Coordinates of C-alpha atoms and ligand atoms in Angstrom, one line a residue:
X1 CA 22.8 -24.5 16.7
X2 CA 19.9 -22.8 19.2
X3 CA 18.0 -25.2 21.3
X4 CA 15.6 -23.4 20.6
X5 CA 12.1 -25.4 18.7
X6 CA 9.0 -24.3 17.2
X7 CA 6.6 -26.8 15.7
X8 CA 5.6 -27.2 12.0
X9 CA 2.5 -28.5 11.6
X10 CA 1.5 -31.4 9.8
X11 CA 0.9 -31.1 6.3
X12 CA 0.2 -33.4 3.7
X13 CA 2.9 -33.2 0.3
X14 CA 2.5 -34.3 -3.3
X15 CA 4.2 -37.4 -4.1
X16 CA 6.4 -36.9 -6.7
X17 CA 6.9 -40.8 -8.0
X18 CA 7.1 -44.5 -7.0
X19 CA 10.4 -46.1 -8.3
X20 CA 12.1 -49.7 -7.9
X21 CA 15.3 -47.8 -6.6
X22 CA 15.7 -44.2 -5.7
X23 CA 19.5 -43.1 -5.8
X24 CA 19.8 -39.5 -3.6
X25 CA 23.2 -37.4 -4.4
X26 CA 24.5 -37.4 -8.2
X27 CA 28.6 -37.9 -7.7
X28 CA 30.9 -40.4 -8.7
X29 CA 29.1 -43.1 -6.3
X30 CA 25.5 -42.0 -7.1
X31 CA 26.4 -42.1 -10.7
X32 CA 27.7 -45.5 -10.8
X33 CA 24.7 -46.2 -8.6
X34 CA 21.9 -45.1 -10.9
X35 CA 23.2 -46.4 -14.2
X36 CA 23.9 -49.8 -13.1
X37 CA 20.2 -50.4 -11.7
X38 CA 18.8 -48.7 -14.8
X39 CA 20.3 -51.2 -16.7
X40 CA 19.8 -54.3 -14.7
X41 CA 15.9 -52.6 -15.5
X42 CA 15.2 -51.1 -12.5
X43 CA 12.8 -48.1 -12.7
X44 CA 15.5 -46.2 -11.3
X45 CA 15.5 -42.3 -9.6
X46 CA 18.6 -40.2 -8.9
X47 CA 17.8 -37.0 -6.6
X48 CA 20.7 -34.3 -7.0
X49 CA 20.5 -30.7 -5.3
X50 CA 22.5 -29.0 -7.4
X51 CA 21.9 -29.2 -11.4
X52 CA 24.6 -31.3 -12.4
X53 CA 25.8 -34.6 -11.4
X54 CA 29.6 -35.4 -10.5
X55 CA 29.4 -34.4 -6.7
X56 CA 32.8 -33.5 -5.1
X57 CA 34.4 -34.1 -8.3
X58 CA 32.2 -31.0 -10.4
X59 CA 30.6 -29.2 -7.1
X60 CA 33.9 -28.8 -5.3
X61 CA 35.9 -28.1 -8.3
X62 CA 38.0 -31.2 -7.2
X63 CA 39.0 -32.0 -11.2
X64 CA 41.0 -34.8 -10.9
X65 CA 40.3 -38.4 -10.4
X66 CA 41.9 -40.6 -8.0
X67 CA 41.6 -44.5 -7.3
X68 CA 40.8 -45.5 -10.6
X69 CA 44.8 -47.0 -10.9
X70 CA 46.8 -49.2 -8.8
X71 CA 50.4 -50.0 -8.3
X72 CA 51.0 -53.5 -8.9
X73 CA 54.4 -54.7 -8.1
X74 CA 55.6 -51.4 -9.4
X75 CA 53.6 -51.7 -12.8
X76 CA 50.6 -49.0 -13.2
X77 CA 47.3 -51.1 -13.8
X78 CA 43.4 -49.5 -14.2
X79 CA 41.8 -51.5 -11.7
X80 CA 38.8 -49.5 -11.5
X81 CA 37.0 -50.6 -15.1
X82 CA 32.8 -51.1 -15.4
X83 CA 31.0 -48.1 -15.1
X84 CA 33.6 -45.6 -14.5
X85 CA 35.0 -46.4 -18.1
X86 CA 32.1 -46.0 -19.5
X87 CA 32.1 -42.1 -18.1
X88 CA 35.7 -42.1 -19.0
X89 CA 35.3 -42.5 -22.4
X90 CA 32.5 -40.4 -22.6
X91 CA 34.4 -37.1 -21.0
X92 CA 37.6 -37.9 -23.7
X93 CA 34.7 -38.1 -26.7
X94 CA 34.4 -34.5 -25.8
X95 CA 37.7 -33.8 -25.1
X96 CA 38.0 -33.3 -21.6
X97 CA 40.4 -35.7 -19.8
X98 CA 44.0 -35.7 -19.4
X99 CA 46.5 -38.5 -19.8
X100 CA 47.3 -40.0 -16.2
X101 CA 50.3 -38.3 -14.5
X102 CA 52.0 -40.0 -12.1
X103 CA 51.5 -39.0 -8.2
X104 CA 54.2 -38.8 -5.4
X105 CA 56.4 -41.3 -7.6
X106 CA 54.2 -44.3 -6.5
X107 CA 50.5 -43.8 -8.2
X108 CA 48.6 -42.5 -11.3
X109 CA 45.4 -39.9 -10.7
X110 CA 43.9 -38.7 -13.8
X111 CA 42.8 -34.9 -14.1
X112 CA 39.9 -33.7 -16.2
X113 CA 37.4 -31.0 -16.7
X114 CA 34.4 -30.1 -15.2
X115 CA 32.2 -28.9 -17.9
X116 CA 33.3 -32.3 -19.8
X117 CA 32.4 -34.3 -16.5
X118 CA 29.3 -32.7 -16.4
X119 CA 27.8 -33.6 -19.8
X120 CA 29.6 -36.7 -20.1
X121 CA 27.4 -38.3 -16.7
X122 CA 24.1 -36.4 -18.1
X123 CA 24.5 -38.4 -21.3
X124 CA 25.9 -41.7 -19.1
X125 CA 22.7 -41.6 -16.9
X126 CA 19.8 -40.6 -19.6
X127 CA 21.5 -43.1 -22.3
X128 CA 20.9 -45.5 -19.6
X129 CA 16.9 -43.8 -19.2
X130 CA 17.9 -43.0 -15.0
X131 CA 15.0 -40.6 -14.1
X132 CA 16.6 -37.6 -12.9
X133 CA 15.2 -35.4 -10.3
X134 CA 18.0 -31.6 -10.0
X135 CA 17.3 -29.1 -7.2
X136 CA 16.0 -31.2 -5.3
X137 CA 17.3 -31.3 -1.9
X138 CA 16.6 -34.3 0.2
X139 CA 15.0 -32.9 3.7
X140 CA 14.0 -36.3 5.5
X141 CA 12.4 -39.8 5.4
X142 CA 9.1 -41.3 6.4
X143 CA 9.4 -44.7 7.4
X144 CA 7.2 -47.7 7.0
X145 CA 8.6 -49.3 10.1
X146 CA 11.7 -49.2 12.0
X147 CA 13.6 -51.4 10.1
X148 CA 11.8 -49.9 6.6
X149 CA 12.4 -46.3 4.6
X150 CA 8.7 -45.1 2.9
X151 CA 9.5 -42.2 1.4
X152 CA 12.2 -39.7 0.7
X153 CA 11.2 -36.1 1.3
X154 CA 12.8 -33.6 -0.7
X155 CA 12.8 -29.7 -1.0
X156 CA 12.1 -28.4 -4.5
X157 CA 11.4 -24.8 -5.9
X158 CA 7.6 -26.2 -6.0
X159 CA 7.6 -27.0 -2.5
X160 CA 8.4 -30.6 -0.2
X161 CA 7.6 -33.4 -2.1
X162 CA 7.7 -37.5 -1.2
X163 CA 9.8 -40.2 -3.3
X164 CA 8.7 -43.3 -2.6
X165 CA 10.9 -46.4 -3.9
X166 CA 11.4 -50.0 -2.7
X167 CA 15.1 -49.7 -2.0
X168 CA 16.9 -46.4 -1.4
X169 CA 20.4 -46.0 -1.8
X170 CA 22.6 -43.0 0.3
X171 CA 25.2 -41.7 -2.1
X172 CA 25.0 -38.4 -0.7
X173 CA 28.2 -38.7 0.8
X174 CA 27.2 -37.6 4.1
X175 CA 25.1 -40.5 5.0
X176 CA 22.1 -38.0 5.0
X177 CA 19.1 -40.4 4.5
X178 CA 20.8 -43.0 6.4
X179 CA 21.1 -40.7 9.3
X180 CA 17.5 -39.3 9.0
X181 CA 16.4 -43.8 9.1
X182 CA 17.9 -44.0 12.0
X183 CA 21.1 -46.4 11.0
X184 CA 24.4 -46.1 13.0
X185 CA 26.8 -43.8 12.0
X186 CA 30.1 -42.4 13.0
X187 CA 31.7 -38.9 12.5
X188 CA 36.1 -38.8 12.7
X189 CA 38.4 -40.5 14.0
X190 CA 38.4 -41.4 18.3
X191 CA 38.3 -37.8 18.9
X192 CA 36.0 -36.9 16.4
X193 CA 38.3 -35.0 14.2
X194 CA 37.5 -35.0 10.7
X195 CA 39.7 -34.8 7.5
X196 CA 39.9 -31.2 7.0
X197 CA 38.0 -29.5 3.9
X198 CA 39.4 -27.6 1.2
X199 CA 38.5 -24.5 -1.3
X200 CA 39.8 -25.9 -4.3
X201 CA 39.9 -23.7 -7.3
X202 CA 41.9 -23.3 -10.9
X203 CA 44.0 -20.1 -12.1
X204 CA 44.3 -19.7 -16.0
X205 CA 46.7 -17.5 -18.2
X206 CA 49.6 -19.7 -17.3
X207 CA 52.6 -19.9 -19.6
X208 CA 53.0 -23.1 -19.6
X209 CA 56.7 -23.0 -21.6
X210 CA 57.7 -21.1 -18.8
X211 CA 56.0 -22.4 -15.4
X212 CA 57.2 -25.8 -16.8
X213 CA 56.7 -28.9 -13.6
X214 CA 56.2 -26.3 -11.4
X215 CA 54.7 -28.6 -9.3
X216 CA 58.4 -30.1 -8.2
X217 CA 59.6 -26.6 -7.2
X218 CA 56.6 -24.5 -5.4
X219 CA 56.8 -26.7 -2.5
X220 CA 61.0 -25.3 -1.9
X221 CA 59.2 -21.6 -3.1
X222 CA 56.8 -22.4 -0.1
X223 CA 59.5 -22.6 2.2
X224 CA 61.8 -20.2 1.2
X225 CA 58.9 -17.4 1.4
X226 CA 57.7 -18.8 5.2
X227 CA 61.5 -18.8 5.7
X228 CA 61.3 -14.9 4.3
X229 CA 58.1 -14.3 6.2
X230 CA 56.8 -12.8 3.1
X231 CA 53.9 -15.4 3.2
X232 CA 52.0 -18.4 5.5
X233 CA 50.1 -21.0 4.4
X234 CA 47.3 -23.2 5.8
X235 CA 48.9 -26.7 5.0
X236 CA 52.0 -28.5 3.7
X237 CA 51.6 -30.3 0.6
X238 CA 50.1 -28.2 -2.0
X239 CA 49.0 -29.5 -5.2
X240 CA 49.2 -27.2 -8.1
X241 CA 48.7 -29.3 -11.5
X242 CA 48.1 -28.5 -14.8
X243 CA 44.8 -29.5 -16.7
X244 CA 44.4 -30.7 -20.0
X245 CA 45.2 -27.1 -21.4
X246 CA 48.6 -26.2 -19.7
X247 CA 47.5 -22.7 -19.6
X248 CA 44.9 -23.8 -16.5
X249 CA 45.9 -25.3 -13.9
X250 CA 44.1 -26.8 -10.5
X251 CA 45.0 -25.6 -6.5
X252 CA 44.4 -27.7 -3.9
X253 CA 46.6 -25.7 -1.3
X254 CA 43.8 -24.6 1.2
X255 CA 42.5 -26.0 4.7
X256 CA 39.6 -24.8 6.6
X257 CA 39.6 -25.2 10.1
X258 CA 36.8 -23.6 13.3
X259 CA 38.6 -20.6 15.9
X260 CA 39.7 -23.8 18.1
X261 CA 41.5 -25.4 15.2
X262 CA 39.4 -28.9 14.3
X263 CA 37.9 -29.3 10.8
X264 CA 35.3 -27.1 9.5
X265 CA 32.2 -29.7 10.2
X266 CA 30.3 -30.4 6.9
X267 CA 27.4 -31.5 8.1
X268 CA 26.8 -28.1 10.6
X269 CA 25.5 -24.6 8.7
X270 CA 27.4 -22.4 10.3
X271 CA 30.4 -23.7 10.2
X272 CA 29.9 -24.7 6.2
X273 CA 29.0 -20.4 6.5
X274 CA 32.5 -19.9 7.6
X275 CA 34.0 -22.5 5.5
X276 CA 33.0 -20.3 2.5
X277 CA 34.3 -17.3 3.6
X278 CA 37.4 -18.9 4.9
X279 CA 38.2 -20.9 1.9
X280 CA 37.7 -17.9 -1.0
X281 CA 39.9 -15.9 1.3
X282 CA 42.5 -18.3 1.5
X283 CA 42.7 -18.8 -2.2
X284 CA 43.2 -15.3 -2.9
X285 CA 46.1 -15.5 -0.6
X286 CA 47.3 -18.6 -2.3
X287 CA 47.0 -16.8 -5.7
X288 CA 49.0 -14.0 -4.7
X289 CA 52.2 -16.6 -3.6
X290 CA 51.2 -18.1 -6.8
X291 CA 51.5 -15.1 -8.8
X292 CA 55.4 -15.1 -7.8
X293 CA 56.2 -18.7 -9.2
X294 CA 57.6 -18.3 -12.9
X295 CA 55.2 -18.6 -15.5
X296 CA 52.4 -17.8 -13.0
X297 CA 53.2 -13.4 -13.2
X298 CA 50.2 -13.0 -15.4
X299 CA 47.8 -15.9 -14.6
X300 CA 44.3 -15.2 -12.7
X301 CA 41.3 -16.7 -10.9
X302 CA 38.9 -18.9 -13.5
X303 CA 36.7 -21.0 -11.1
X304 CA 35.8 -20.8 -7.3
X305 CA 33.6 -24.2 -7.5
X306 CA 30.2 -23.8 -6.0
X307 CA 30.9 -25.6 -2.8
X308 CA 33.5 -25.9 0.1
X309 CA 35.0 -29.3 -0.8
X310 CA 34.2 -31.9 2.0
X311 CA 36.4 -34.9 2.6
X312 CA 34.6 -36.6 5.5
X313 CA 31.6 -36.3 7.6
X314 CA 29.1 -39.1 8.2
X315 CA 30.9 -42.9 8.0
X316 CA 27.9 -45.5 8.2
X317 CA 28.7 -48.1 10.2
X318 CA 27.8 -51.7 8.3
X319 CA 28.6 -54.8 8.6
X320 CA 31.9 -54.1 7.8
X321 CA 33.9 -50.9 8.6
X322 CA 36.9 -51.2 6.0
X323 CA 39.8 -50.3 8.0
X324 CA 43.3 -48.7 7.3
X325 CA 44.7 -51.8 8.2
X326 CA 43.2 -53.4 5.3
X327 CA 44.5 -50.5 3.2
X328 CA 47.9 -51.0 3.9
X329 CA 47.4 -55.0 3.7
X330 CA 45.8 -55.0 0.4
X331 CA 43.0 -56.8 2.3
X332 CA 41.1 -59.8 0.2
X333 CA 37.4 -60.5 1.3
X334 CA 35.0 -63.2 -0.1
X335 CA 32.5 -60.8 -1.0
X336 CA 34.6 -58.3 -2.7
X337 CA 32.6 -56.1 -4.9
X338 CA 35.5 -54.1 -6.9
X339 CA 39.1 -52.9 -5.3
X340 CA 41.0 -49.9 -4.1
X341 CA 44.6 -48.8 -5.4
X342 CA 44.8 -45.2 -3.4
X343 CA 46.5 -45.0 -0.2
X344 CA 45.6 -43.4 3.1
X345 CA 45.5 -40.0 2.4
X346 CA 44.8 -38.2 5.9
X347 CA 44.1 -34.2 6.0
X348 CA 45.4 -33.4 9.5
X349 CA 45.7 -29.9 10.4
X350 CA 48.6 -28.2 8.4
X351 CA 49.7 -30.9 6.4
X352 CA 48.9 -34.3 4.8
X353 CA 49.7 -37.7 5.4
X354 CA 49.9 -39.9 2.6
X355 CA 50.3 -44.3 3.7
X356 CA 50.6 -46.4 1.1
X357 CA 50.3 -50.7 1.2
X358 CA 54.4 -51.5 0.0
X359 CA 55.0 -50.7 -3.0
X360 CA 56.6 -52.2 -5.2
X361 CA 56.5 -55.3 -3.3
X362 CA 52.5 -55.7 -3.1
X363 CA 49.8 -56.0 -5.4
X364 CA 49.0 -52.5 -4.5
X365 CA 45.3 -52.4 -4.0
X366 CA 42.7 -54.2 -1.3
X367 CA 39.3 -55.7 -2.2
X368 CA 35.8 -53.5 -0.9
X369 CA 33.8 -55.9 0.8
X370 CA 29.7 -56.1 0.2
X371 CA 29.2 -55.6 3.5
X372 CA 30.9 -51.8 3.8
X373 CA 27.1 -50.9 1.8
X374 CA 24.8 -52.6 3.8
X375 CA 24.0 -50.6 7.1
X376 CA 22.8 -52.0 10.3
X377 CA 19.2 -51.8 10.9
X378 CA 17.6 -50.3 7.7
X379 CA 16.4 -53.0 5.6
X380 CA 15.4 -51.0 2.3
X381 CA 18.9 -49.2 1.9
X382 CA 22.4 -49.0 0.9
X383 CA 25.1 -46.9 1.3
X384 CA 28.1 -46.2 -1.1
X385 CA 31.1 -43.6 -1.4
X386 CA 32.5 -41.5 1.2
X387 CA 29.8 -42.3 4.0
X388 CA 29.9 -46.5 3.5
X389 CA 31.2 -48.0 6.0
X390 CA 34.8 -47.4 6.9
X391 CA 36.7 -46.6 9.7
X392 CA 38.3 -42.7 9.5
X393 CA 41.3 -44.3 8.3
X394 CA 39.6 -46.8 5.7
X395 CA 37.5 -43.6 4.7
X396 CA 41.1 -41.4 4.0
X397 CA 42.2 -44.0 1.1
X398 CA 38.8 -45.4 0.1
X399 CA 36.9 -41.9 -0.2
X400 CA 38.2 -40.8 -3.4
X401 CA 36.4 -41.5 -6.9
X402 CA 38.0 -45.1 -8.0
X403 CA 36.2 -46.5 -4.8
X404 CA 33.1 -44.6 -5.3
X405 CA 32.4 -45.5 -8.9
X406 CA 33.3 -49.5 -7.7
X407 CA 30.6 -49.1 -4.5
X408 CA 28.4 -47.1 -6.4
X409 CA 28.0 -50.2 -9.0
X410 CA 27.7 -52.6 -6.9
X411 CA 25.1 -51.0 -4.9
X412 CA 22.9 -50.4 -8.1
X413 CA 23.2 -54.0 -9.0
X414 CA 22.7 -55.5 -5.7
X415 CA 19.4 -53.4 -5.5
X416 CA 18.3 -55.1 -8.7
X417 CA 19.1 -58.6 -7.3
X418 CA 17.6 -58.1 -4.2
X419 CA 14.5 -57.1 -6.3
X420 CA 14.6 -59.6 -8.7
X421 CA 14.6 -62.5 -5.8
X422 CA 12.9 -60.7 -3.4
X423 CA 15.6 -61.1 -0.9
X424 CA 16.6 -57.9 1.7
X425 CA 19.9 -56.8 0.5
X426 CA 22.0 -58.1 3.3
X427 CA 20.8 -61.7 2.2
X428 CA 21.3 -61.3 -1.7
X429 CA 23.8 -63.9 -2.9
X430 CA 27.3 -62.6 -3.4
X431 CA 28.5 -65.0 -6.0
X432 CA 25.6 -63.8 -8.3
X433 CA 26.3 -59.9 -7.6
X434 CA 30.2 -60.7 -8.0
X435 CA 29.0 -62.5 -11.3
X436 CA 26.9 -59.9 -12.5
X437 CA 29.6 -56.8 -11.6
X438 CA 32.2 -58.9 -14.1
X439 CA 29.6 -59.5 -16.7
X440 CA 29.4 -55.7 -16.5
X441 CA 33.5 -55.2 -17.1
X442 CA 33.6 -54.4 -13.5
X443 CA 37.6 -56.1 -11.7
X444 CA 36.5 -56.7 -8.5
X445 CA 40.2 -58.8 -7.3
X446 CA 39.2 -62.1 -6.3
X447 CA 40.2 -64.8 -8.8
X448 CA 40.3 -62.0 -12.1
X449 CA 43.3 -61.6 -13.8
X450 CA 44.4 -57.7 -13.2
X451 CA 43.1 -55.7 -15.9
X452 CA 45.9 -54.3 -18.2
X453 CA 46.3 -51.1 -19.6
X454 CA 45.2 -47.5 -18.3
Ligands
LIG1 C1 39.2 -30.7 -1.7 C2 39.0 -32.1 -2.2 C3 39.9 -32.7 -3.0 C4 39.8 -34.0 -3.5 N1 40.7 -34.5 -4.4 C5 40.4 -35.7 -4.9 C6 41.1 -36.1 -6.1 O1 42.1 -35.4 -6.5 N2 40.7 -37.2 -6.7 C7 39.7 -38.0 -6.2 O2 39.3 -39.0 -6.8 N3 39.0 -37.6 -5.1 C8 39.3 -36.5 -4.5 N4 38.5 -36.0 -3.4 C9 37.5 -36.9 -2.9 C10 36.3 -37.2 -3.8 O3 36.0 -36.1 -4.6 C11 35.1 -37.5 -3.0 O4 35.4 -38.2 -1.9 C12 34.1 -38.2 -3.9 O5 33.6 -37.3 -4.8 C13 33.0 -38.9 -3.1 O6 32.0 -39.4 -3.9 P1 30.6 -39.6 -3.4 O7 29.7 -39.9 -4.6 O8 30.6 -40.6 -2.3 O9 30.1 -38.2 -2.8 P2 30.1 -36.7 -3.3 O10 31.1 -36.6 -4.4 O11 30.2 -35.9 -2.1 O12 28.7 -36.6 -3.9 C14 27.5 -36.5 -3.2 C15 26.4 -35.9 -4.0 O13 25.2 -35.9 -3.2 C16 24.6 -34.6 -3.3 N5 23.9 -34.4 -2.0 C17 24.4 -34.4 -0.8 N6 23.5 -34.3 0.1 C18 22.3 -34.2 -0.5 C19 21.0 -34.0 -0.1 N7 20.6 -34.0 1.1 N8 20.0 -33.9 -1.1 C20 20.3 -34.0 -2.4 N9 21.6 -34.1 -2.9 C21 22.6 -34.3 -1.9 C22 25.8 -33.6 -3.4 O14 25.3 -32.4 -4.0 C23 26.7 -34.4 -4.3 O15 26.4 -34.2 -5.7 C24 38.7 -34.8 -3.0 C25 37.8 -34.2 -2.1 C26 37.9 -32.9 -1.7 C27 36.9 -32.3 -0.8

């Protein structure tokens, strides 16, 4: 970026509205977030740039969920209820989510589809009367003090406009608003290398008699055509999977890297520029493998998603930074608000590293403590999903949607607590949250039976 500055000069902006909580960034966490204030009867906002919610998950073409299962002493359990079933059950009303299928052996994920997702979480959030603000692009805060956010300041097609609320909550996965408060953050691991992004995107026109579990054998057809130099590829570990329909199916086979080799940075323009560019180009070379693989001859390209998807950026540091240590432990904390069952899944450059706790000898999943949402030194705010508070290895297992739904709710609740006893959030009291999130149908470990079923 130039060094270069010119100065804007000050202006005064329409204020859009004053809310109880304001919610910025519409996917799995923001969701989770939004509803579950709304209906502890917050007046509640939710600020979304693009116009539809489901964040990575819609935006990034992403398609499949992840986290919502654990492996408990080798039994597949749904450990991540509340909320996120509620969403669940609204995408299958409408047809749109697949049976789980079973990952590396060890774990379920659960694919569905985007259009489905969509509507589904427009119906979840309005049931639950969320105010919802699309195209609106969140551009800075104003703050009362040092310690307190004012305003939100977003960019709309009718100019910058200011959201004022009493708490604010950073689901925006990047830590954006958190960042622009002035709270502590971190960005990759010790040498600052991020997980690396990905274009995801989905071929249809599959014969699906034909292609069969082509996922078992396209890894070997990987290595036989490096092995024939007929083709490269970015990364090992390719996932090609079919969606509800067998004829579609979903690639996550691409990785997006700068000239020097590190992660395409999400959080810098020119390098998202690239990322773009990069990542359609790489898909079309993955489709042209794919086209080789039986039952893939006459398939083609449905959906490049709108966005480069993003793994990592900002991590928030709070109280607590949930660690891949307590991944692999299946950590227990006293103020666990909801669990993780998906291991450390680490994007390094040409391949990825997947670490899970032992399985089948563990219960397979750690507790998220309150403390990963509360972020030092802003005392209006919380931040849930990919930017809580994790270390880069915490973030590689607890990033995907499971863990986000689980934050997300808890954050929304905690906001209504902290409102309804006038307490600053770091203060609320855990046993009532914890209380409240099972009330709800939320598991959040602890002393509650594991939930049965899928
Ligand atoms: C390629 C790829 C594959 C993945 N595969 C899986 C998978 O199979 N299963 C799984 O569960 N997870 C997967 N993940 C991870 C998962 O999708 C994300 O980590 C998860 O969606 C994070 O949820 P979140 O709510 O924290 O943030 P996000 O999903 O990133 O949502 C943030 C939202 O905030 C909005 N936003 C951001 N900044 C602003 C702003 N300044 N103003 C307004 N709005 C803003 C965004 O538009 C977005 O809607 C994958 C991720 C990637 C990138």
């Amino acid at each position: 970026m130039s060094a270069k500055t010119i100065e804007e000069p000050a202006r005064r902006i329409p204020l859009y509205g004053e809310y109880e909580v304001a919610v910025l960034g519409g996917g799995p966490a923001g969701i989770a977030t939004a509803v579950a204030a709304a209906r502890a009867g917050r007046r509640t906002l939710l600020i979304e740039r693009y116009g539809f919610l489901g964040g990575m998950g819609t935006a990034a073409g992403v398609t499949n969920f992840c986290g919502l299962h654990a492996n408990v002493y080798g039994k597949m359990h749904r450990v991540v209820q509340g909320i996120a079933s509620e969403l669940l059950s609204r995408i299958d009303r409408i047809g749109g989510l697949n049976a789980p299928h079973l990952v590396l052996g060890k774990i379920f994920a659960q694919a569905y589809d985007t259009a489905a997702y969509k509507i589904a979480a427009d119906d979840l959030l309005t049931a639950h009367r969320v105010d919802i603000l699309f195209h609106a692009f969140g551009a800075g805060a104003l703050m009362g003090d040092e310690r307190r956010i004012n305003a939100l300041l977003v960019e709309t097609k009718a100019g910058r406009q200011a959201v004022r609320a009493e708490i604010f909550i950073d689901c925006s996965g990047d830590g954006d608003l958190a960042a622009w408060a002035g709270a502590p953050f971190e960005v990759g691991d010790h040498n600052g290398h991020m997980l690396y992004p990905s274009m995801m995107f989905r071929l249809n026109g599959i014969d699906p008699a034909k292609a069969g579990e082509a996922w078992r054998t396209i890894p070997q057809l990987m290595d036989e055509a490096i092995a024939k130099g007929t083709h490269a590829f970015p990364r090992k570990g390719a996932i090609v999977r079919p969606q509800k329909s067998g004829i579609e199916w979903r690639v996550n086979f691409t990785q997006l890297k700068r000239t020097d080799g590190s992660a395409i940075n999400g959080l810098e323009p020119d390098d998202l520029t690239r990322g773009e560019i990069d990542g359609r180009r790489q898909a079309i070379q993955a489709f042209e493998f794919l086209r080789t693989v039986p039952g893939f001859e006459k398939s083609y390209i449905v959906d490049l998603p709108p966005q480069l998807g993003i793994r990592e950026t900002r991590r928030v540091i709070g109280s607590y930074q949930l660690s891949g240590e307590d991944v692999l432990s299946c950590a227990t904390f006293d103020d666990s608000i909801g669990v993780n069952g998906w291991p450390m899944e680490v994007h390094v450059a040409g391949d990825v590293i997947f670490k899970f706790p032992p399985i089948p000898d563990s219960r397979g999943f750690n507790e998220l403590p309150y403390r990963m949402l509360v972020p030092e030194g802003i005392d209006n705010l919380l931040v849930a999903g990919r930017c809580a508070s994790m270390t880069h290895d915490g973030q590689s297992a607890a990033r995907v949607s499971g863990a986000c739904f689980a934050m997300g709710e808890a954050a929304g609740l905690a906001a209504a607590l902290a409102l309804s006893g006038n307490t600053l959030l770091r203060d609320i009291a855990i046993d009532k949250l914890q209380q409240a999130l099972k009330r709800e149908g939320a598991f959040i470990g602890r002393d509650q039976a594991v939930p049965q079923g899928l």
